[in-house]
Each structure stands twice: as C-alpha cells, then as structure tokens.
Short mmCIF file of C-alpha atoms in Angstrom, two decimals:
data_model
loop_
_atom_site.label_atom_id
_atom_site.label_comp_id
_atom_site.label_asym_id
_atom_site.label_seq_id
_atom_site.Cartn_x
_atom_site.Cartn_y
_atom_site.Cartn_z
CA MET W 1 -22.37 -8.14 -66.77
CA ILE W 2 -18.65 -8.90 -66.86
CA LYS W 3 -17.96 -5.36 -65.71
CA LEU W 4 -20.16 -5.68 -62.61
CA VAL W 5 -18.26 -9.06 -61.67
CA VAL W 6 -15.02 -7.42 -61.86
CA VAL W 7 -16.09 -4.48 -59.81
CA THR W 8 -17.57 -6.94 -57.15
CA ILE W 9 -14.32 -8.79 -56.95
CA PHE W 10 -12.27 -5.66 -56.56
CA ILE W 11 -14.29 -4.44 -53.72
CA PHE W 12 -14.16 -7.82 -51.90
CA SER W 13 -10.44 -7.79 -52.28
CA MET W 14 -10.31 -4.42 -50.66
CA LEU W 15 -12.08 -5.83 -47.62
CA LEU W 16 -9.91 -9.08 -47.18
CA PRO W 17 -7.14 -10.42 -49.23
CA LEU W 18 -8.16 -13.73 -51.00
CA PRO W 19 -5.83 -16.57 -50.49
CA ILE W 20 -5.28 -18.94 -53.41
CA THR W 21 -6.51 -21.71 -51.28
CA GLU W 22 -9.19 -20.94 -48.70
CA SER W 23 -8.21 -22.60 -45.43
CA SER W 24 -7.76 -21.80 -41.90
CA SER W 25 -4.02 -22.08 -41.89
CA THR W 26 -3.55 -19.94 -45.03
CA TYR W 27 -5.71 -17.17 -43.40
CA ALA W 28 -3.79 -17.51 -40.24
CA GLU W 29 -0.38 -17.05 -42.22
CA MET W 30 -1.71 -14.07 -43.85
CA GLY W 31 -2.92 -12.52 -40.67
CA GLU W 32 0.50 -13.17 -39.09
CA GLN W 33 2.21 -11.39 -42.11
CA CYS W 34 -0.27 -8.34 -41.87
CA TYR W 35 0.26 -8.21 -38.11
CA LEU W 36 4.09 -8.16 -38.54
CA GLU W 37 3.55 -5.34 -41.11
CA LYS W 38 1.55 -3.53 -38.47
CA ASP W 39 -1.66 -3.73 -40.77
CA TYR W 40 -3.80 -4.89 -37.69
CA GLU W 41 -7.14 -4.13 -39.05
CA THR W 42 -6.40 -6.62 -42.05
CA SER W 43 -4.70 -9.21 -39.73
CA VAL W 44 -7.63 -9.28 -37.39
CA LYS W 45 -9.98 -10.02 -40.27
CA CYS W 46 -7.69 -12.79 -41.37
CA PHE W 47 -7.52 -14.34 -38.00
CA ASP W 48 -11.24 -14.10 -37.57
CA LYS W 49 -11.79 -15.79 -40.76
CA ALA W 50 -9.20 -18.56 -39.89
CA ILE W 51 -11.07 -19.24 -36.57
CA GLU W 52 -14.41 -19.34 -38.53
CA LEU W 53 -12.89 -22.01 -40.51
CA ASP W 54 -11.24 -23.78 -37.71
CA PRO W 55 -12.22 -22.80 -34.11
CA GLU W 56 -9.16 -24.63 -32.78
CA ASN W 57 -6.58 -22.59 -34.82
CA THR W 58 -4.18 -21.86 -32.08
CA CYS W 59 -1.97 -19.33 -34.12
CA SER W 60 -5.02 -17.06 -34.61
CA LEU W 61 -6.13 -17.39 -30.99
CA GLU W 62 -2.75 -16.26 -29.87
CA TYR W 63 -2.44 -13.27 -32.18
CA LEU W 64 -6.03 -12.08 -31.33
CA GLY W 65 -5.30 -12.43 -27.65
CA LYS W 66 -2.09 -10.24 -28.11
CA TYR W 67 -4.00 -7.68 -30.07
CA SER W 68 -6.71 -7.56 -27.48
CA MET W 69 -4.06 -7.06 -24.73
CA GLU W 70 -2.23 -4.17 -26.69
CA ASN W 71 -5.72 -2.35 -27.02
CA ARG W 72 -6.43 -3.07 -23.28
CA ASN W 73 -9.48 -5.16 -24.13
CA LEU W 74 -8.65 -7.51 -21.38
CA ASP W 75 -11.98 -9.26 -21.32
CA MET W 76 -11.67 -10.43 -25.02
CA ALA W 77 -7.84 -11.16 -24.40
CA GLU W 78 -8.88 -13.55 -21.50
CA ILE W 79 -11.50 -15.31 -23.69
CA TYR W 80 -8.71 -15.90 -26.47
CA PHE W 81 -6.00 -16.96 -24.19
CA GLY W 82 -8.39 -19.16 -22.15
CA ARG W 83 -9.43 -21.00 -25.33
CA LEU W 84 -5.73 -21.34 -26.26
CA ILE W 85 -4.93 -22.88 -22.88
CA GLU W 86 -7.63 -25.48 -23.38
CA LEU W 87 -5.98 -26.48 -26.60
CA GLU W 88 -2.35 -26.03 -25.42
CA PRO W 89 -2.16 -26.25 -21.76
CA GLU W 90 1.55 -25.43 -21.70
CA ASN W 91 1.31 -22.39 -24.11
CA LYS W 92 3.85 -19.98 -22.36
CA CYS W 93 2.37 -16.90 -24.08
CA ALA W 94 -1.21 -17.65 -22.91
CA LEU W 95 -0.03 -18.46 -19.33
CA LYS W 96 2.09 -15.30 -19.22
CA SER W 97 -0.66 -13.13 -20.55
CA LEU W 98 -3.47 -14.48 -18.23
CA GLY W 99 -1.08 -13.93 -15.36
CA GLU W 100 -0.74 -10.28 -16.34
CA ILE W 101 -4.47 -9.89 -16.93
CA HIS W 102 -5.30 -11.19 -13.43
CA LEU W 103 -2.40 -9.15 -11.83
CA SER W 104 -3.69 -5.97 -13.42
CA GLN W 105 -7.05 -6.75 -12.14
CA GLU W 106 -5.71 -7.39 -8.62
CA GLU W 107 -6.87 -10.99 -8.78
CA TYR W 108 -3.63 -12.05 -7.15
CA ASP W 109 -4.68 -15.75 -6.28
CA LYS W 110 -5.56 -16.28 -10.08
CA ALA W 111 -2.57 -14.60 -11.28
CA LEU W 112 -0.33 -16.75 -8.97
CA TYR W 113 -1.97 -19.92 -10.43
CA TYR W 114 -0.76 -19.07 -13.93
CA TYR W 115 2.73 -17.89 -12.89
CA ASN W 116 3.11 -21.18 -11.03
CA LYS W 117 2.19 -23.07 -14.13
CA LEU W 118 4.80 -21.21 -16.15
CA LEU W 119 7.48 -21.89 -13.60
CA GLU W 120 6.62 -25.70 -13.83
CA ILE W 121 7.42 -25.37 -17.50
CA ASP W 122 10.45 -23.18 -17.09
CA ASN W 123 11.88 -21.81 -13.73
CA SER W 124 14.73 -20.00 -15.31
CA VAL W 125 12.64 -16.77 -16.26
CA GLY W 126 13.45 -14.06 -13.67
CA LYS W 127 10.56 -11.92 -14.53
CA THR W 128 8.14 -14.70 -13.83
CA TRP W 129 9.65 -15.25 -10.33
CA PHE W 130 9.34 -11.32 -9.95
CA TYR W 131 5.62 -11.44 -10.88
CA LYS W 132 5.04 -14.47 -8.59
CA GLY W 133 6.71 -12.37 -5.80
CA ILE W 134 4.28 -9.58 -6.40
CA CYS W 135 1.33 -11.87 -6.13
CA LEU W 136 2.46 -13.47 -2.97
CA LYS W 137 3.45 -10.10 -1.49
CA MET W 138 -0.23 -8.77 -2.21
CA LEU W 139 -1.67 -11.98 -0.71
CA GLY W 140 0.34 -11.37 2.50
CA ASN W 141 2.76 -14.41 2.05
CA TYR W 142 5.93 -12.48 2.69
CA ASP W 143 8.34 -15.32 3.51
CA GLU W 144 7.39 -17.02 0.03
CA SER W 145 7.54 -13.66 -1.61
CA VAL W 146 11.14 -12.94 -0.43
CA GLU W 147 12.12 -16.32 -1.83
CA ALA W 148 10.45 -15.55 -5.26
CA PHE W 149 12.21 -12.04 -5.38
CA ASP W 150 15.52 -13.74 -4.53
CA LYS W 151 15.12 -15.58 -7.78
CA SER W 152 14.18 -12.65 -9.80
CA THR W 153 16.31 -11.00 -12.48
CA GLY W 154 15.44 -8.54 -15.19
CA ASP W 155 16.19 -5.25 -17.00
CA TYR W 156 17.12 -2.05 -15.17
CA GLU W 157 13.46 -1.01 -14.40
CA THR W 158 12.57 -4.52 -13.24
CA LEU W 159 15.66 -4.64 -10.89
CA VAL W 160 14.48 -1.40 -9.22
CA LEU W 161 11.07 -2.90 -8.56
CA ILE W 162 12.48 -6.14 -7.31
CA TRP W 163 14.66 -4.53 -4.70
CA ASN W 164 11.89 -2.09 -3.57
CA ASP W 165 9.26 -4.93 -3.26
CA LEU W 166 11.81 -7.24 -1.59
CA GLY W 167 12.41 -4.43 0.91
CA TYR W 168 8.67 -4.16 1.50
CA CYS W 169 8.39 -7.87 2.34
CA TYR W 170 11.23 -7.57 4.82
CA TYR W 171 9.43 -4.46 6.24
CA GLN W 172 6.38 -6.38 6.71
CA ASN W 173 8.15 -9.03 8.57
CA GLY W 174 9.70 -6.50 10.95
CA GLU W 175 13.22 -7.07 9.51
CA TYR W 176 13.95 -3.38 9.20
CA ASP W 177 17.66 -3.72 8.55
CA LYS W 178 17.23 -6.05 5.70
CA ALA W 179 14.51 -3.83 4.33
CA ILE W 180 16.72 -0.77 4.58
CA ALA W 181 19.55 -2.74 2.60
CA CYS W 182 16.96 -3.64 -0.07
CA PHE W 183 15.74 -0.03 -0.42
CA ASP W 184 19.33 1.10 -0.68
CA LYS W 185 19.92 -1.22 -3.69
CA ALA W 186 16.84 0.26 -5.39
CA VAL W 187 18.18 3.72 -4.93
CA ILE W 188 21.53 2.77 -6.27
CA GLN W 189 19.50 1.67 -9.57
CA ASP W 190 17.73 4.90 -9.47
CA GLU W 191 18.64 7.74 -7.09
CA CYS W 192 15.30 9.43 -7.86
CA TYR W 193 13.23 6.50 -7.11
CA TYR W 194 10.58 7.99 -4.76
CA ASP W 195 9.04 4.86 -3.35
CA ALA W 196 12.25 3.34 -2.28
CA ILE W 197 13.52 6.45 -0.66
CA TYR W 198 10.20 7.14 1.15
CA ASN W 199 10.20 3.40 2.22
CA LYS W 200 13.65 3.49 3.60
CA GLY W 201 12.54 6.60 5.56
CA ILE W 202 9.72 4.49 7.06
CA SER W 203 12.01 1.57 7.76
CA CYS W 204 14.51 3.82 9.64
CA TYR W 205 11.61 5.42 11.68
CA LYS W 206 10.46 1.85 12.72
CA SER W 207 13.85 0.90 13.73
CA LYS W 208 14.22 4.17 15.75
CA LYS W 209 16.99 5.62 13.52
CA TYR W 210 15.25 9.02 13.46
CA SER W 211 18.20 11.16 12.05
CA CYS W 212 18.39 8.73 9.15
CA ALA W 213 14.73 8.69 8.75
CA ILE W 214 14.62 12.50 8.64
CA SER W 215 17.17 12.68 5.96
CA PHE W 216 15.26 10.25 3.64
CA PHE W 217 11.97 12.03 4.32
CA GLU W 218 13.52 15.32 3.28
CA LYS W 219 14.92 13.57 0.11
CA ALA W 220 11.40 12.16 -0.60
CA LEU W 221 9.88 15.62 0.00
CA ASP W 222 12.24 17.15 -2.49
CA LEU W 223 10.81 14.77 -5.14
CA ASN W 224 7.22 14.98 -4.06
CA ASN W 225 5.92 17.33 -1.55
CA SER W 226 2.25 16.22 -1.68
CA ASN W 227 2.46 13.10 0.43
CA PRO W 228 1.22 14.15 3.90
CA TYR W 229 2.50 11.04 5.60
CA CYS W 230 5.97 12.04 4.63
CA TYR W 231 5.66 15.19 6.57
CA PHE W 232 4.04 13.35 9.36
CA TYR W 233 6.80 10.70 9.78
CA LYS W 234 9.30 13.50 9.50
CA ALA W 235 7.37 15.31 12.31
CA ASP W 236 7.12 12.14 14.50
CA SER W 237 10.91 11.59 13.99
CA LEU W 238 11.82 15.30 15.08
CA LYS W 239 9.45 14.82 18.07
CA SER W 240 11.25 11.81 19.00
CA LEU W 241 14.65 13.65 18.95
CA GLY W 242 13.22 16.35 21.22
CA GLU W 243 12.92 18.94 18.33
CA TYR W 244 9.42 19.92 19.19
CA GLU W 245 9.14 23.20 17.39
CA LYS W 246 10.38 21.64 14.06
CA ALA W 247 7.95 18.80 14.61
CA VAL W 248 5.05 21.32 14.91
CA LEU W 249 5.81 22.82 11.61
CA ASN W 250 5.85 19.48 9.91
CA TYR W 251 2.60 18.22 11.60
CA LYS W 252 1.06 21.45 10.30
CA LYS W 253 2.24 20.66 6.74
CA ALA W 254 0.70 17.24 7.07
CA ILE W 255 -2.56 18.82 8.24
CA GLU W 256 -2.56 21.10 5.45
CA LEU W 257 -2.52 18.31 2.95
CA ASP W 258 -5.03 16.25 5.01
CA SER W 259 -6.98 18.00 7.63
CA LYS W 260 -9.18 14.97 8.32
CA ASN W 261 -6.66 12.79 9.66
CA PRO W 262 -7.00 12.47 13.52
CA VAL W 263 -3.38 11.02 13.92
CA PHE W 264 -1.84 14.20 12.59
CA TRP W 265 -3.85 16.35 15.09
CA SER W 266 -2.78 14.04 17.99
CA GLY W 267 0.97 14.36 16.93
CA LEU W 268 0.55 18.13 16.76
CA GLY W 269 -1.11 18.22 20.17
CA LEU W 270 1.62 16.05 21.95
CA SER W 271 4.33 18.35 20.44
CA TYR W 272 2.53 21.60 21.79
CA ASN W 273 2.40 19.74 25.08
CA TYR W 274 6.12 19.18 25.27
CA LEU W 275 6.52 22.90 24.41
CA ASN W 276 4.12 23.64 27.24
CA GLU W 277 1.73 25.39 24.95
CA TYR W 278 -1.21 23.77 26.60
CA ASN W 279 -4.10 25.78 24.84
CA SER W 280 -2.77 24.92 21.53
CA SER W 281 -2.49 21.34 22.65
CA ILE W 282 -5.96 21.10 23.86
CA GLN W 283 -7.25 22.62 20.51
CA SER W 284 -5.42 19.89 18.52
CA TYR W 285 -6.62 17.01 20.74
CA GLU W 286 -10.16 18.36 20.55
CA LYS W 287 -9.88 18.23 16.84
CA ALA W 288 -8.46 14.73 17.03
CA VAL W 289 -11.21 13.37 19.15
CA GLU W 290 -13.77 15.17 16.95
CA LEU W 291 -12.38 13.32 13.95
CA ASN W 292 -12.06 9.95 15.82
CA PRO W 293 -14.22 9.95 18.92
CA LYS W 294 -13.40 6.23 19.60
CA ASP W 295 -9.60 6.87 20.33
CA ASP W 296 -9.16 6.41 24.00
CA ILE W 297 -5.62 7.56 23.90
CA SER W 298 -6.54 11.00 22.51
CA TRP W 299 -9.35 11.32 25.20
CA SER W 300 -6.91 10.37 27.87
CA ASN W 301 -4.20 13.00 26.75
CA LEU W 302 -6.89 15.61 26.39
CA GLY W 303 -7.82 14.67 30.07
CA TYR W 304 -4.33 15.30 31.17
CA LEU W 305 -4.06 18.66 29.48
CA HIS W 306 -7.39 19.88 31.16
CA TYR W 307 -5.82 18.58 34.44
CA LYS W 308 -2.72 20.63 33.86
CA THR W 309 -4.72 23.69 33.16
CA LYS W 310 -6.72 22.94 36.45
CA LYS W 311 -10.04 22.26 34.64
CA TYR W 312 -10.83 19.12 36.69
CA ASN W 313 -14.40 18.72 35.72
CA GLU W 314 -13.42 18.76 32.05
CA SER W 315 -10.55 16.36 32.74
CA ILE W 316 -12.83 13.88 34.43
CA PHE W 317 -15.17 14.01 31.52
CA CYS W 318 -12.32 13.03 29.04
CA PHE W 319 -10.96 10.44 31.35
CA GLU W 320 -14.32 8.85 31.73
CA LYS W 321 -14.68 8.96 27.92
CA ALA W 322 -11.50 7.20 27.51
CA LEU W 323 -12.45 4.56 30.02
CA ASP W 324 -15.80 3.97 28.32
CA LEU W 325 -13.90 3.10 25.14
CA ASN W 326 -11.02 1.12 27.02
CA SER W 327 -11.48 0.16 30.59
CA ASN W 328 -7.91 -1.04 30.73
CA ASN W 329 -6.33 2.27 30.03
CA LYS W 330 -4.19 2.52 33.07
CA TYR W 331 -3.23 6.22 32.38
CA ALA W 332 -6.81 7.22 32.16
CA TRP W 333 -7.50 5.53 35.66
CA ASN W 334 -4.55 7.43 37.09
CA GLY W 335 -5.46 10.75 35.65
CA LEU W 336 -9.06 10.29 36.80
CA GLY W 337 -7.74 9.54 40.29
CA ASN W 338 -5.56 12.71 40.24
CA SER W 339 -8.48 14.74 39.21
CA TYR W 340 -10.64 13.40 42.06
CA LEU W 341 -7.76 13.82 44.46
CA LEU W 342 -7.46 17.57 43.68
CA LEU W 343 -11.23 17.86 44.06
CA LYS W 344 -10.77 16.18 47.51
CA ASN W 345 -12.96 13.23 46.64
CA TYR W 346 -10.53 10.86 48.15
CA GLU W 347 -12.77 7.82 48.10
CA LYS W 348 -13.06 7.87 44.31
CA ALA W 349 -9.45 8.82 43.90
CA LEU W 350 -8.30 5.70 45.86
CA MET W 351 -10.76 3.56 43.67
CA CYS W 352 -9.20 4.79 40.49
CA TYR W 353 -5.60 4.40 41.73
CA GLU W 354 -6.28 0.81 42.79
CA LYS W 355 -7.75 0.11 39.40
CA ALA W 356 -4.70 1.41 37.70
CA ILE W 357 -2.50 -0.70 39.89
CA GLU W 358 -4.63 -3.76 39.24
CA ILE W 359 -4.13 -3.30 35.54
CA ASP W 360 -0.42 -2.85 35.97
CA PRO W 361 1.06 -3.78 39.30
CA LEU W 362 4.47 -2.21 38.27
CA TYR W 363 2.85 1.33 37.56
CA ASN W 364 4.55 3.33 40.30
CA GLU W 365 2.66 6.76 39.80
CA PRO W 366 -0.68 5.59 41.20
CA LYS W 367 1.04 3.81 44.03
CA ILE W 368 2.73 6.95 45.25
CA SER W 369 -0.44 8.89 44.98
CA LYS W 370 -2.38 6.20 46.78
CA SER W 371 0.05 6.21 49.71
CA SER W 372 -0.12 10.01 50.05
CA ILE W 373 -3.99 9.57 50.63
CA SER W 374 -3.37 6.87 53.33
CA LYS W 375 -1.14 9.34 55.09
#
C-alpha cells in the first residue's frame, strides 16, 4: 500500500510540479519561471491551474495570451487579453497585443481603437504611432496617417516601412514630390527594398517624370521580374516619351504575365497605332474589348483604326458601341461623323459633328469637318 502511494505521487509530480502551498499566485509564479526556462508545456499547466483557482489572476492571463500569440492561436489570445483588459483597462501588453491581433486580421478600426488607448497611456512609443499610421492609411484617412507616421520611430526594419508607408499616403493625396522623397529615404535604408523602388517609379510616372520612372521600374524588375504592372508602367512611360518600339516590347512582357488585363492590350494597341502598324493595333484593341466590352474608349479607338483602314461600316459599329456605353464621348461622335462623311451620308455626319460640338464647344476638329459639309 505504501509503495502504491509513492508511485501515485511520483506520477502526479511528473504531470505538474506541486507547490508547497497550493494557491493561484504560487502556481502563477511557477508558471512564469517555467516560461522563462522555455518549458512552455509545464508553464501552461501552471497558469491554467492558477486561473482555475482564481479566474482573475492577471499574470496567468497575460502569459497565456503571449503563449497563444506565439503559437498563432489568435482566437485564444484575444480571449485571454480581452479578459485581462476587463480587469486592467490600462494593461499595455494586452492593448498592444489586441491591436496586433486585429491589425493582422485586417480589422483596422478595431486595431486603431487599441492603439489610441495605448497612446492615451503613453504617447512616446514610436512603434505605436507607426501601427496607428498603418490603420489610418488602410482606412483611407491619409492626412491623419501622415501625422502618425511623422511621430514614428523604430529600428532599422521599421524605419524602412515608415518611409514607404508615409510615401504611400502622400501618393494617395496626389503629393507626388513628397512621396518620392519618402520612397528615397526608404531606399537609403535598404537599397534593395522592392516596394519603395516600385512605388517611386509609380510616383515619377504620375508626376510625368517618365525617364526617372523608367530607371526605377528597371531597378524593380532587376529585383523581381514577375510583376506585370512594372512592365506596363515602364511601357506607358516609354510610350509617353515616343519610344513606341520599346513600349511594344514591354507591353508584351506585361501581357505574358497577365494576358487577361484589357488595359495592357489597349496600351499595346495604341503603341502599334503610333507605329502605323494598324492591323496589329486592331488585333490588340479587339482583344481589349473582348476582355472589357464596357470600355467606351477602347471601342472608340478601335473605330478610328477601322476608319484609318477604310473599313467604314466596321468603324460605325465600333463608334456606336462606344456611344451606347458613354453618350458624352465626343471623340466617338466625331469619328462616327467622319465615317458617315466618307460614306457621303452628310445628314448623319452633320448630326454627329453637332453632337460633338455640343459636348465640347472648344473641340475644333468637328467644327472644321462641319464647315466643309456646309460648303
């Protein structure tokens, strides 16, 4: 009998260390010690026992929350930290962790709530301002986001993110020069930081600094040549500089990576048009309207190409499709008028020119065509 008792006590001791005095605080202390020694299995058992004895043991709730976070069990972590906040509304660990949980789940309004609470307690922590800035940026509050990022500080990695995200906010506000300056600072921190390099290229493109944009898109492609938009924006920049053959090559690269994007096909079609390769241009625009039949601009451009190749019935069809989608497309009305003019249907041509002029009284081309009919 004595041997049986000894064996039973030994087995139980292997499952959970027995404190001299069984109390919630004692189990919590043991759990903390085991946690620091990285004996997580035993520490969790101790914390569970502590909470069993006292559901309001804040030390155990905090460590169980941390353990759940480290094991990516965010639902349990939220439960533990939520209970902790109820007991200690200003517990920084719980507020910070709940902010991180909601941020990772893209619940930006909830995350922002906890970061604001943290800043009410201590507004000197740069990383809290940084995460607040992220939430505001994702919620579209770019002005407030800029203010939060301005107050951010952090380690090497965080600084790169801060400058990149701050640049993004300026970009969204249309302040492209400020955005470029921020992306530059991110690149200074990490010269191979793809996002900042690509974003600077986009900002240069938007501010019509096409040569600068091209150089940064080329740097971005050296780091990652799988982004079709990088090729597309490089192609569009080349097209804007009149380098149509190079533009065609880059549009084709973009299409190789994403053949279902009608914008890429439209860009290719326009470049072929400038090269006077009308058949290739028509094929590109036909693909564009196949992928997006509701794009009145592509239908209108396809109409002009058929007009240039003297296929007037086809051009009329395309212009009418464009006008069904957007009756205020002055270029489609003008092109439709030109098509009817060459078919010698002067009455319809006049009506089309008058409609184009009504939409834009400063549009000269239909005025000239209309006056030639009058003569």
